[in-house]
Short mmCIF file of C-alpha atoms in Angstrom, two decimals:
data_model
loop_
_atom_site.label_atom_id
_atom_site.label_comp_id
_atom_site.label_asym_id
_atom_site.label_seq_id
_atom_site.Cartn_x
_atom_site.Cartn_y
_atom_site.Cartn_z
CA MET Q 1 47.40 -4.17 -120.42
CA THR Q 2 45.19 -2.29 -122.87
CA GLU Q 3 41.71 -3.27 -124.04
CA ASN Q 4 43.16 -5.21 -127.04
CA GLY Q 5 45.55 -7.21 -124.82
CA GLN Q 6 48.67 -5.14 -125.36
CA THR Q 7 51.06 -4.29 -122.51
CA PRO Q 8 52.54 -0.80 -122.10
CA ALA Q 9 55.83 -2.16 -123.50
CA ASP Q 10 54.06 -2.95 -126.79
CA LEU Q 11 52.83 0.64 -127.22
CA ASP Q 12 54.68 3.57 -128.64
CA PRO Q 13 54.74 6.84 -126.65
CA GLY Q 14 51.88 8.33 -128.63
CA GLU Q 15 49.61 5.40 -127.95
CA ILE Q 16 50.45 5.50 -124.24
CA GLN Q 17 49.57 9.16 -124.15
CA ASP Q 18 46.23 8.48 -125.83
CA THR Q 19 45.47 5.71 -123.37
CA LEU Q 20 46.22 7.89 -120.36
CA ALA Q 21 44.12 10.73 -121.79
CA ASP Q 22 41.22 8.35 -122.36
CA LEU Q 23 41.55 7.03 -118.80
CA TYR Q 24 41.54 10.59 -117.46
CA ASP Q 25 38.54 11.75 -119.49
CA HIS Q 26 36.42 8.67 -118.83
CA ALA Q 27 37.40 7.89 -115.27
CA PRO Q 28 34.50 6.74 -113.02
CA CYS Q 29 34.82 9.99 -111.11
CA GLY Q 30 35.06 13.66 -111.95
CA LEU Q 31 38.60 14.98 -112.19
CA LEU Q 32 39.75 18.57 -112.37
CA SER Q 33 42.76 20.67 -111.62
CA THR Q 34 42.83 24.18 -110.22
CA THR Q 35 45.37 26.80 -109.36
CA PRO Q 36 46.13 27.27 -105.64
CA ASP Q 37 43.56 30.09 -105.80
CA GLY Q 38 40.86 27.71 -107.04
CA ILE Q 39 40.71 28.63 -110.77
CA VAL Q 40 39.88 25.56 -112.87
CA THR Q 41 42.66 24.74 -115.34
CA ASP Q 42 41.59 21.27 -116.48
CA VAL Q 43 38.52 19.07 -116.25
CA ASN Q 44 37.60 15.61 -117.50
CA ASP Q 45 34.61 14.51 -119.56
CA THR Q 46 33.02 12.65 -116.65
CA PHE Q 47 32.65 15.87 -114.67
CA LEU Q 48 31.20 17.67 -117.68
CA THR Q 49 28.76 14.82 -118.36
CA TRP Q 50 27.55 14.78 -114.73
CA THR Q 51 27.02 18.52 -114.52
CA GLY Q 52 26.03 19.33 -118.10
CA HIS Q 53 28.56 22.18 -118.29
CA ALA Q 54 30.59 22.89 -121.39
CA ARG Q 55 34.36 22.71 -121.06
CA THR Q 56 34.74 26.32 -122.18
CA SER Q 57 32.34 27.53 -119.45
CA VAL Q 58 34.28 25.71 -116.73
CA LEU Q 59 37.91 26.39 -117.60
CA GLY Q 60 39.20 29.65 -116.16
CA THR Q 61 36.36 29.93 -113.62
CA PRO Q 62 36.58 29.57 -109.81
CA PHE Q 63 35.77 26.07 -108.57
CA GLU Q 64 33.60 27.72 -105.90
CA GLY Q 65 31.40 29.07 -108.72
CA LEU Q 66 30.48 25.50 -109.65
CA LEU Q 67 28.97 24.91 -106.19
CA THR Q 68 25.44 25.61 -104.99
CA VAL Q 69 24.90 28.59 -102.72
CA GLY Q 70 24.37 26.27 -99.78
CA SER Q 71 27.85 24.75 -100.24
CA HIS Q 72 29.74 28.05 -100.36
CA LEU Q 73 29.93 28.46 -96.59
CA TYR Q 74 31.14 24.91 -96.02
CA TYR Q 75 33.69 25.31 -98.87
CA GLU Q 76 35.12 28.44 -97.26
CA THR Q 77 35.04 27.31 -93.63
CA ARG Q 78 35.89 23.64 -93.98
CA TYR Q 79 37.36 22.77 -97.39
CA LEU Q 80 39.82 25.66 -97.94
CA PRO Q 81 41.25 25.89 -94.37
CA VAL Q 82 41.97 22.15 -94.26
CA LEU Q 83 43.44 22.13 -97.77
CA ARG Q 84 45.76 25.04 -96.98
CA LEU Q 85 46.79 23.64 -93.62
CA ALA Q 86 47.17 19.93 -94.45
CA GLY Q 87 47.71 20.10 -98.19
CA GLU Q 88 44.80 17.74 -98.81
CA VAL Q 89 41.14 17.09 -97.95
CA ARG Q 90 39.28 13.79 -97.98
CA GLU Q 91 35.57 13.10 -98.43
CA VAL Q 92 34.33 16.64 -97.97
CA ALA Q 93 30.62 16.73 -98.80
CA LEU Q 94 29.69 19.49 -101.26
CA THR Q 95 26.93 20.02 -103.81
CA LEU Q 96 27.64 20.89 -107.45
CA ARG Q 97 25.46 23.27 -109.41
CA CYS Q 98 24.39 21.56 -112.67
CA VAL Q 99 23.05 23.05 -115.86
CA GLY Q 100 19.29 23.54 -115.65
CA GLY Q 101 19.29 24.20 -111.90
CA ALA Q 102 19.74 20.60 -110.73
CA ALA Q 103 22.05 19.86 -107.79
CA LEU Q 104 24.48 16.94 -107.52
CA PRO Q 105 25.70 15.86 -104.06
CA VAL Q 106 29.36 14.83 -104.21
CA LEU Q 107 32.29 13.84 -102.04
CA VAL Q 108 35.52 15.72 -102.83
CA ASN Q 109 39.12 14.58 -102.38
CA SER Q 110 41.79 17.18 -103.18
CA THR Q 111 45.61 17.10 -103.09
CA THR Q 112 48.02 20.04 -103.43
CA ARG Q 113 51.02 19.56 -105.73
CA LEU Q 114 54.10 21.58 -104.82
CA GLY Q 115 56.55 23.16 -107.22
CA PRO Q 116 60.38 23.06 -107.08
CA ASP Q 117 60.26 26.00 -104.67
CA ALA Q 118 58.00 23.96 -102.29
CA ARG Q 119 55.13 26.31 -102.93
CA PRO Q 120 51.65 25.12 -104.05
CA ARG Q 121 51.62 24.82 -107.81
CA LEU Q 122 48.23 23.22 -108.50
CA VAL Q 123 45.41 21.34 -106.80
CA ARG Q 124 44.16 18.05 -108.18
CA THR Q 125 40.61 17.10 -107.22
CA ALA Q 126 38.66 13.86 -107.55
CA ILE Q 127 34.89 14.15 -107.28
CA PHE Q 128 32.59 11.18 -106.48
CA ASP Q 129 28.83 11.12 -107.01
CA SER Q 130 27.29 10.59 -103.55
CA THR Q 131 23.66 10.54 -104.67
CA GLN Q 132 23.18 6.88 -103.78
CA ARG Q 133 24.99 7.30 -100.50
CA GLN Q 134 22.86 10.32 -99.64
CA ASP Q 135 19.70 8.40 -100.56
CA LEU Q 136 20.82 5.52 -98.35
CA GLU Q 137 21.55 7.88 -95.47
CA ARG Q 138 18.14 9.46 -95.95
CA GLU Q 139 16.50 6.02 -95.92
CA LEU Q 140 18.44 5.07 -92.81
CA LEU Q 141 17.43 8.32 -91.14
CA LEU Q 142 13.80 7.72 -92.07
CA ALA Q 143 13.99 4.15 -90.76
CA ARG Q 144 15.50 5.45 -87.55
CA ARG Q 145 12.72 8.00 -87.15
CA VAL Q 146 10.10 5.32 -87.79
CA ALA Q 147 11.74 3.08 -85.20
CA GLU Q 148 11.91 5.92 -82.69
CA ALA Q 149 8.26 6.81 -83.34
CA SER Q 150 7.28 3.17 -82.89
CA GLU Q 151 9.27 2.98 -79.67
CA ALA Q 152 7.62 6.19 -78.43
CA ARG Q 153 4.18 4.80 -79.28
CA VAL Q 154 4.88 1.59 -77.37
CA ARG Q 155 6.14 3.63 -74.42
CA VAL Q 156 2.98 5.77 -74.39
CA LEU Q 157 0.73 2.70 -74.39
CA GLN Q 158 2.85 0.93 -71.76
CA ASP Q 159 2.75 3.95 -69.44
CA ALA Q 160 -1.00 4.30 -69.97
CA GLY Q 161 -1.48 0.59 -69.35
CA ALA Q 162 0.34 0.86 -66.03
CA ALA Q 163 -1.85 3.83 -65.05
CA PHE Q 164 -5.04 2.05 -66.09
CA GLY Q 165 -4.09 -1.07 -64.17
CA ALA Q 166 -4.57 0.71 -60.85
CA CYS Q 167 -8.05 2.07 -61.74
CA ASP Q 168 -11.12 0.68 -60.01
CA SER Q 169 -13.73 3.25 -61.06
CA GLU Q 170 -14.84 5.16 -64.16
CA GLN Q 171 -13.60 8.37 -62.60
CA ALA Q 172 -10.12 6.93 -62.07
CA VAL Q 173 -9.99 5.59 -65.64
CA ALA Q 174 -11.07 8.96 -67.07
CA GLU Q 175 -8.44 10.81 -65.03
CA ALA Q 176 -5.69 8.38 -66.11
CA LEU Q 177 -6.73 8.74 -69.77
CA GLU Q 178 -6.75 12.54 -69.55
CA ARG Q 179 -3.24 12.63 -68.02
CA SER Q 180 -1.84 10.12 -70.52
CA ALA Q 181 -3.27 11.96 -73.53
CA ARG Q 182 -2.20 15.41 -72.38
CA HIS Q 183 1.42 14.33 -71.84
CA ALA Q 184 1.71 11.96 -74.81
CA PHE Q 185 0.31 14.41 -77.37
CA ARG Q 186 1.76 17.57 -75.77
CA ALA Q 187 -1.72 19.06 -75.56
CA THR Q 188 -2.44 22.37 -73.87
CA ALA Q 189 -5.46 20.75 -72.24
CA ALA Q 190 -7.34 17.47 -72.42
CA ALA Q 191 -10.76 16.30 -71.32
CA VAL Q 192 -12.73 13.07 -71.07
CA VAL Q 193 -16.46 13.42 -71.69
CA LEU Q 194 -18.67 10.37 -71.04
CA THR Q 195 -22.24 9.73 -72.15
CA ASP Q 196 -24.96 8.25 -69.97
CA GLU Q 197 -27.72 5.87 -71.10
CA SER Q 198 -29.86 8.80 -72.26
CA GLY Q 199 -27.05 10.13 -74.45
CA GLU Q 200 -26.31 13.16 -72.27
CA MET Q 201 -22.63 14.15 -72.18
CA ARG Q 202 -20.85 15.06 -68.95
CA LEU Q 203 -17.30 16.20 -68.30
CA VAL Q 204 -15.68 13.55 -66.09
CA ALA Q 205 -11.97 14.43 -66.11
CA GLY Q 206 -9.64 17.20 -67.26
CA ASP Q 207 -10.37 20.68 -68.55
CA HIS Q 208 -12.67 21.58 -71.47
CA PRO Q 209 -11.70 25.20 -72.26
CA LEU Q 210 -14.55 25.63 -74.77
CA LEU Q 211 -17.34 24.22 -72.59
CA GLU Q 212 -18.72 27.53 -71.34
CA ALA Q 213 -18.40 29.29 -74.68
CA LEU Q 214 -20.19 26.44 -76.51
CA ALA Q 215 -23.01 26.00 -74.00
CA GLY Q 216 -26.21 25.44 -75.95
CA THR Q 217 -24.34 24.63 -79.18
CA VAL Q 218 -24.69 20.87 -79.00
CA LEU Q 219 -24.95 19.75 -82.62
CA GLN Q 220 -22.40 22.12 -84.16
CA ARG Q 221 -19.50 20.62 -82.23
CA PRO Q 222 -16.72 18.12 -82.99
CA GLU Q 223 -17.83 15.97 -80.04
CA ALA Q 224 -21.29 15.46 -81.55
CA GLU Q 225 -19.84 14.56 -84.94
CA ALA Q 226 -17.35 12.11 -83.43
CA LEU Q 227 -20.08 10.49 -81.34
CA SER Q 228 -22.43 10.27 -84.31
CA ASP Q 229 -19.93 8.81 -86.79
CA GLY Q 230 -17.70 6.91 -84.38
CA LEU Q 231 -14.66 8.43 -86.12
CA ALA Q 232 -11.96 10.88 -85.06
CA VAL Q 233 -12.65 14.55 -85.76
CA THR Q 234 -9.75 16.99 -85.96
CA ILE Q 235 -9.43 20.74 -86.34
CA THR Q 236 -5.98 21.73 -87.59
CA SER Q 237 -6.26 25.53 -87.48
CA LEU Q 238 -8.58 28.46 -86.88
CA GLU Q 239 -9.24 28.63 -90.63
CA ASP Q 240 -10.24 24.97 -90.62
CA ALA Q 241 -12.53 25.56 -87.64
CA GLN Q 242 -14.12 28.60 -89.28
CA ALA Q 243 -14.97 26.59 -92.39
CA ARG Q 244 -16.51 23.64 -90.52
CA PHE Q 245 -17.48 24.74 -87.00
CA PRO Q 246 -17.89 28.55 -86.88
CA ALA Q 247 -18.97 28.58 -83.22
CA VAL Q 248 -15.95 26.48 -82.29
CA ALA Q 249 -13.67 28.87 -84.18
CA GLU Q 250 -14.91 31.79 -82.06
CA ALA Q 251 -14.45 29.77 -78.87
CA LEU Q 252 -10.92 28.78 -79.90
CA ARG Q 253 -9.99 32.40 -80.56
CA ALA Q 254 -11.43 33.47 -77.22
CA THR Q 255 -9.36 30.87 -75.35
CA ARG Q 256 -6.20 31.38 -77.47
CA LEU Q 257 -6.29 27.86 -78.88
CA GLU Q 258 -5.92 26.85 -82.52
CA ALA Q 259 -6.48 23.11 -82.90
CA LEU Q 260 -8.20 20.14 -81.31
CA SER Q 261 -8.85 16.44 -81.75
CA ALA Q 262 -11.95 14.49 -80.70
CA ILE Q 263 -11.45 10.72 -80.46
CA PRO Q 264 -14.57 8.61 -79.79
CA LEU Q 265 -14.41 6.03 -77.02
CA VAL Q 266 -16.28 3.23 -78.76
CA GLY Q 267 -17.28 0.17 -76.75
CA GLY Q 268 -19.32 -2.57 -78.37
CA GLU Q 269 -22.04 -1.02 -80.48
CA ARG Q 270 -22.16 2.39 -78.80
CA SER Q 271 -19.84 5.23 -77.92
CA LEU Q 272 -18.97 5.55 -74.25
CA GLY Q 273 -17.73 9.10 -74.68
CA ILE Q 274 -15.03 11.32 -76.19
CA LEU Q 275 -11.35 12.03 -75.58
CA LEU Q 276 -10.66 15.70 -76.39
CA CYS Q 277 -7.22 17.29 -76.79
CA PHE Q 278 -6.72 21.04 -77.26
CA TYR Q 279 -3.61 22.67 -78.74
CA GLY Q 280 -2.28 26.20 -78.51
CA ARG Q 281 -0.91 26.16 -82.06
CA ARG Q 282 -2.06 24.82 -85.40
CA ARG Q 283 -1.54 21.08 -85.58
CA GLU Q 284 -1.34 18.57 -88.41
CA PHE Q 285 -2.63 15.11 -87.57
CA ASP Q 286 -0.95 12.45 -89.70
CA ALA Q 287 -1.99 8.81 -89.80
CA ASP Q 288 0.51 7.79 -87.13
CA ALA Q 289 -0.66 10.47 -84.69
CA LEU Q 290 -4.31 9.53 -85.14
CA ALA Q 291 -3.47 5.81 -84.86
CA LEU Q 292 -1.75 6.42 -81.52
CA GLN Q 293 -4.71 8.42 -80.19
CA ALA Q 294 -7.08 5.68 -81.36
CA ALA Q 295 -4.93 3.00 -79.71
CA LEU Q 296 -4.90 4.91 -76.43
CA ALA Q 297 -8.67 5.39 -76.63
CA LEU Q 298 -9.20 1.67 -77.31
CA GLN Q 299 -7.02 0.78 -74.35
CA ALA Q 300 -9.10 3.07 -72.14
CA VAL Q 301 -12.38 1.65 -73.48
CA GLN Q 302 -11.31 -1.85 -72.49
CA VAL Q 303 -10.63 -0.63 -68.95
CA PHE Q 304 -13.94 1.29 -68.84
CA GLU Q 305 -15.77 -1.89 -69.81
CA ARG Q 306 -13.89 -3.92 -67.20
CA VAL Q 307 -14.74 -1.40 -64.48
CA ARG Q 308 -18.40 -1.25 -65.54
CA LEU Q 309 -18.66 -5.03 -65.64
CA HIS Q 310 -17.11 -5.24 -62.18
CA ALA Q 311 -19.63 -2.68 -60.90
CA GLU Q 312 -22.50 -4.61 -62.46
CA LEU Q 313 -21.27 -7.82 -60.85
CA GLU Q 314 -21.02 -6.04 -57.52
CA ASP Q 315 -24.59 -4.81 -57.93
CA LEU Q 316 -25.74 -8.34 -58.66
CA ALA Q 317 -23.96 -9.51 -55.52
CA LEU Q 318 -25.46 -6.79 -53.30
CA TYR Q 319 -28.98 -6.23 -54.65
CA ASP Q 320 -32.03 -8.43 -54.93
CA PRO Q 321 -32.57 -9.11 -58.66
CA LEU Q 322 -36.40 -9.14 -58.37
CA THR Q 323 -37.08 -6.00 -56.35
CA GLY Q 324 -33.84 -4.07 -56.78
CA LEU Q 325 -33.64 -3.65 -52.99
CA ALA Q 326 -30.51 -4.35 -50.99
CA ASN Q 327 -30.01 -8.07 -50.39
CA ARG Q 328 -29.08 -9.73 -47.09
CA LYS Q 329 -25.34 -9.26 -47.68
CA LEU Q 330 -25.66 -5.50 -48.24
CA LEU Q 331 -28.10 -5.28 -45.32
CA GLN Q 332 -25.50 -6.78 -42.97
CA HIS Q 333 -22.90 -4.29 -44.18
CA ALA Q 334 -25.26 -1.28 -43.89
CA LEU Q 335 -26.48 -2.31 -40.43
CA GLY Q 336 -22.93 -2.85 -39.18
CA ALA Q 337 -21.89 0.60 -40.38
CA ALA Q 338 -25.04 2.14 -38.87
CA LEU Q 339 -24.27 0.56 -35.48
CA VAL Q 340 -20.71 1.91 -35.50
CA SER Q 341 -22.02 5.40 -36.36
CA ALA Q 342 -24.75 5.23 -33.68
CA ASP Q 343 -22.26 4.20 -30.99
CA ARG Q 344 -19.81 6.93 -32.00
CA LYS Q 345 -22.42 9.71 -32.22
CA HIS Q 346 -24.67 8.39 -29.40
CA ASN Q 347 -27.68 8.43 -31.73
CA PRO Q 348 -30.64 6.03 -31.58
CA LEU Q 349 -31.04 3.37 -34.29
CA ALA Q 350 -34.03 1.25 -35.31
CA VAL Q 351 -34.49 -1.91 -37.37
CA VAL Q 352 -37.94 -2.42 -38.87
CA PHE Q 353 -38.76 -6.04 -39.81
CA LEU Q 354 -41.94 -6.84 -41.75
CA ASP Q 355 -43.49 -10.06 -43.03
CA LEU Q 356 -46.37 -10.09 -45.53
CA ASP Q 357 -49.63 -11.56 -44.20
CA GLY Q 358 -51.61 -13.45 -46.84
CA PHE Q 359 -48.76 -13.66 -49.33
CA LYS Q 360 -48.63 -17.47 -49.28
CA ALA Q 361 -52.27 -17.63 -50.38
CA VAL Q 362 -51.50 -15.32 -53.32
CA ASN Q 363 -48.42 -17.30 -54.32
CA ASP Q 364 -50.14 -20.66 -54.06
CA GLY Q 365 -53.51 -19.60 -55.47
CA LEU Q 366 -52.50 -17.21 -58.24
CA GLY Q 367 -49.03 -18.47 -59.11
CA HIS Q 368 -45.44 -17.39 -58.66
CA LEU Q 369 -45.59 -14.75 -61.39
CA VAL Q 370 -48.34 -12.91 -59.54
CA GLY Q 371 -46.47 -13.47 -56.28
CA ASP Q 372 -43.34 -11.87 -57.80
CA ALA Q 373 -45.43 -8.91 -58.99
CA VAL Q 374 -46.76 -8.45 -55.44
CA LEU Q 375 -43.21 -8.40 -54.03
CA GLU Q 376 -42.21 -5.78 -56.62
CA GLN Q 377 -45.20 -3.60 -55.72
CA VAL Q 378 -44.45 -3.87 -51.99
CA ALA Q 379 -40.81 -2.90 -52.66
CA ASP Q 380 -41.97 0.19 -54.58
CA ARG Q 381 -44.29 1.17 -51.71
CA LEU Q 382 -41.51 0.80 -49.16
CA ARG Q 383 -39.24 3.05 -51.17
CA ALA Q 384 -42.02 5.63 -51.36
CA VAL Q 385 -42.71 5.88 -47.61
CA VAL Q 386 -39.28 5.56 -45.96
CA ARG Q 387 -36.83 8.42 -45.50
CA GLY Q 388 -34.16 9.04 -48.09
CA SER Q 389 -31.41 8.02 -45.66
CA ASP Q 390 -33.02 4.68 -44.75
CA THR Q 391 -31.78 1.37 -46.14
CA VAL Q 392 -34.51 -0.94 -47.47
CA ALA Q 393 -33.66 -4.62 -48.00
CA ARG Q 394 -35.38 -7.82 -48.99
CA PHE Q 395 -34.40 -10.21 -46.22
CA GLY Q 396 -35.74 -13.28 -48.00
CA GLY Q 397 -39.05 -14.65 -49.31
CA ASP Q 398 -41.73 -12.14 -48.30
CA GLU Q 399 -39.68 -10.58 -45.49
CA PHE Q 400 -38.31 -7.01 -45.68
CA VAL Q 401 -36.07 -4.95 -43.40
CA VAL Q 402 -35.63 -1.19 -43.06
CA VAL Q 403 -32.59 0.28 -41.22
CA CYS Q 404 -33.33 3.73 -39.80
CA GLU Q 405 -30.46 5.79 -38.38
CA ASP Q 406 -30.85 8.65 -35.87
CA ILE Q 407 -34.57 8.10 -35.26
CA THR Q 408 -36.63 8.38 -32.07
CA GLU Q 409 -39.26 5.89 -30.93
CA PRO Q 410 -42.23 8.12 -31.86
CA ASP Q 411 -40.77 8.71 -35.32
CA VAL Q 412 -40.06 5.05 -36.02
CA ARG Q 413 -43.57 4.10 -34.82
CA HIS Q 414 -44.98 6.68 -37.25
CA LEU Q 415 -42.78 5.29 -40.05
CA ALA Q 416 -43.87 1.72 -39.31
CA GLU Q 417 -47.52 2.80 -39.40
CA ARG Q 418 -46.96 4.39 -42.84
CA ILE Q 419 -45.42 1.12 -44.01
CA ARG Q 420 -48.35 -0.92 -42.65
CA LEU Q 421 -50.92 1.32 -44.32
CA ALA Q 422 -49.02 1.36 -47.63
CA VAL Q 423 -48.78 -2.44 -47.79
CA ARG Q 424 -52.48 -3.04 -47.11
CA GLN Q 425 -53.57 -0.92 -50.10
CA PRO Q 426 -55.13 -2.91 -53.01
CA LEU Q 427 -52.60 -4.60 -55.29
CA ARG Q 428 -52.65 -4.38 -59.07
CA GLY Q 429 -53.56 -7.69 -60.68
CA VAL Q 430 -54.70 -9.25 -57.40
CA ALA Q 431 -58.36 -9.85 -56.55
CA ALA Q 432 -59.68 -8.15 -53.42
CA SER Q 433 -60.29 -11.55 -51.88
CA PHE Q 434 -56.52 -12.04 -51.67
CA ALA Q 435 -55.75 -9.37 -49.10
CA VAL Q 436 -52.08 -8.72 -48.24
CA THR Q 437 -51.04 -6.89 -45.07
CA ALA Q 438 -47.85 -6.53 -43.03
CA SER Q 439 -46.90 -7.69 -39.55
CA VAL Q 440 -44.25 -5.21 -38.41
CA GLY Q 441 -41.64 -5.56 -35.69
CA ILE Q 442 -39.25 -2.83 -34.50
CA ALA Q 443 -35.99 -3.24 -32.60
CA LEU Q 444 -35.02 0.12 -31.12
CA HIS Q 445 -31.36 0.61 -30.16
CA HIS Q 446 -31.14 3.51 -27.70
CA ALA Q 447 -28.31 6.03 -27.59
CA GLY Q 448 -25.59 5.13 -25.11
CA VAL Q 449 -26.01 1.36 -25.39
CA VAL Q 450 -22.84 0.02 -26.99
CA GLY Q 451 -21.52 -3.37 -28.00
CA LEU Q 452 -24.46 -4.66 -30.02
CA VAL Q 453 -23.91 -6.59 -33.25
CA PRO Q 454 -26.22 -6.66 -36.31
CA ALA Q 455 -27.46 -10.19 -35.58
CA VAL Q 456 -28.81 -9.14 -32.15
CA LEU Q 457 -30.84 -6.25 -33.60
CA LEU Q 458 -32.19 -8.37 -36.47
CA SER Q 459 -33.18 -11.14 -34.06
CA ALA Q 460 -34.97 -8.64 -31.80
CA ALA Q 461 -36.84 -7.10 -34.74
CA ASP Q 462 -37.81 -10.60 -35.93
CA ARG Q 463 -39.21 -11.46 -32.47
CA ALA Q 464 -41.17 -8.21 -32.45
CA MET Q 465 -42.60 -9.05 -35.87
CA TYR Q 466 -43.81 -12.49 -34.65
CA ARG Q 467 -45.49 -10.83 -31.69
CA SER Q 468 -47.41 -8.68 -34.18
CA LYS Q 469 -48.49 -11.84 -36.03
CA ALA Q 470 -49.53 -13.49 -32.80
CA ALA Q 471 -51.56 -10.38 -31.90
CA GLY Q 472 -53.70 -10.72 -35.05
CA LYS Q 473 -51.36 -9.54 -37.83
CA ASP Q 474 -51.43 -6.16 -39.66
CA SER Q 475 -49.99 -4.47 -36.57
CA VAL Q 476 -46.76 -2.98 -35.13
CA THR Q 477 -44.71 -4.13 -32.09
CA VAL Q 478 -41.66 -2.36 -30.62
CA LEU Q 479 -38.86 -3.94 -28.59
CA SER Q 480 -36.05 -1.91 -27.01
CA VAL Q 481 -32.55 -3.37 -27.20
#
């Protein structure tokens, strides 16, 4: 039926011919005919409209000449061999060359018509605009790449999380972060630099190839900028480095590197340190790459803070909060370990126990704040006179204990005398009428005597201390155990 409702039977031959010609010229696809050799003999208006070519410039020309250079190879190696072998091709992807230099992606279906002698007489070709299909495929490919990138990012963070989970120290966290970053970002080298309370930076894990070359160049470095601003700093190439960090550019050239990234490890209101990655080639850092590095850094910061909090809690559990000396729990541990070492090495061991004479009068007469200040001063004096290897503890109240490994009786007597003299010196903030001295007791564990436990030595030292008190205070008594 035609557009005006007529059936083919109602039309005369001329009208039918016009209808078929109109259908051919305005078909929703490009149509053309070629000789078996590919010379265009007929073409419809749709094809001409799509490509912008004039009919006279198309007829008599090779169909291959209407293709872009990039399609020639596929036309010769895929389209023609299949057409000649099978007599037809279906949905071959080619690209037409349009007027003005534009390109039109198309799908081509071609069929060979045979003559009475069974030889190819002409080739009829239907051409479909595949622009939308190509755009859809491109969008699907982009979506797939985004999904793969997202999956890779999740995998990086999951692997890092598993590595961080086993860490119980800052060193272990730094090493896990360095390994994760180096593998995830395909870096030539990676380093974790942490800052201490004074702001000094120290390399904790990994390799910093520029460290030696940049020694003394503190401010003109990406690390300093990242720490100062709390933002990632990247160097994409040697030219970029030369423009912004000339000293770094020279160091990169010397170590055959071209790019780096510095990601701050920000915890709370201050930066804990820097994650550095070094690359052997120029590197572009897009938003996704920087987001992944930032996510990894944040994950590490959370673990750093957990480890530091755990260490602080351990310190609170093992050290006296007033004096900073070891508390009774840590004393028991240190004395137990010292006994095991003494028995194994057959070395002598001494426990010095001292109680402050006159402290109760200070505490009751001048108040607890002054009493606390006295305990702090005594703790400082003990630290000053003992050996570096000795363990000093606050046993409780105004009682202190010193564990001395590998020490002879003459030496421990001399040490106890230094302690006694140090304690009896005038105290800041305390009137001379409130004199404070120390009654000192020593339990000496001789080499070759095995089987003692910490409680026995502490009890012996305590008894020796009470003998000093009974003898008039401010004196030293030694008991052998």
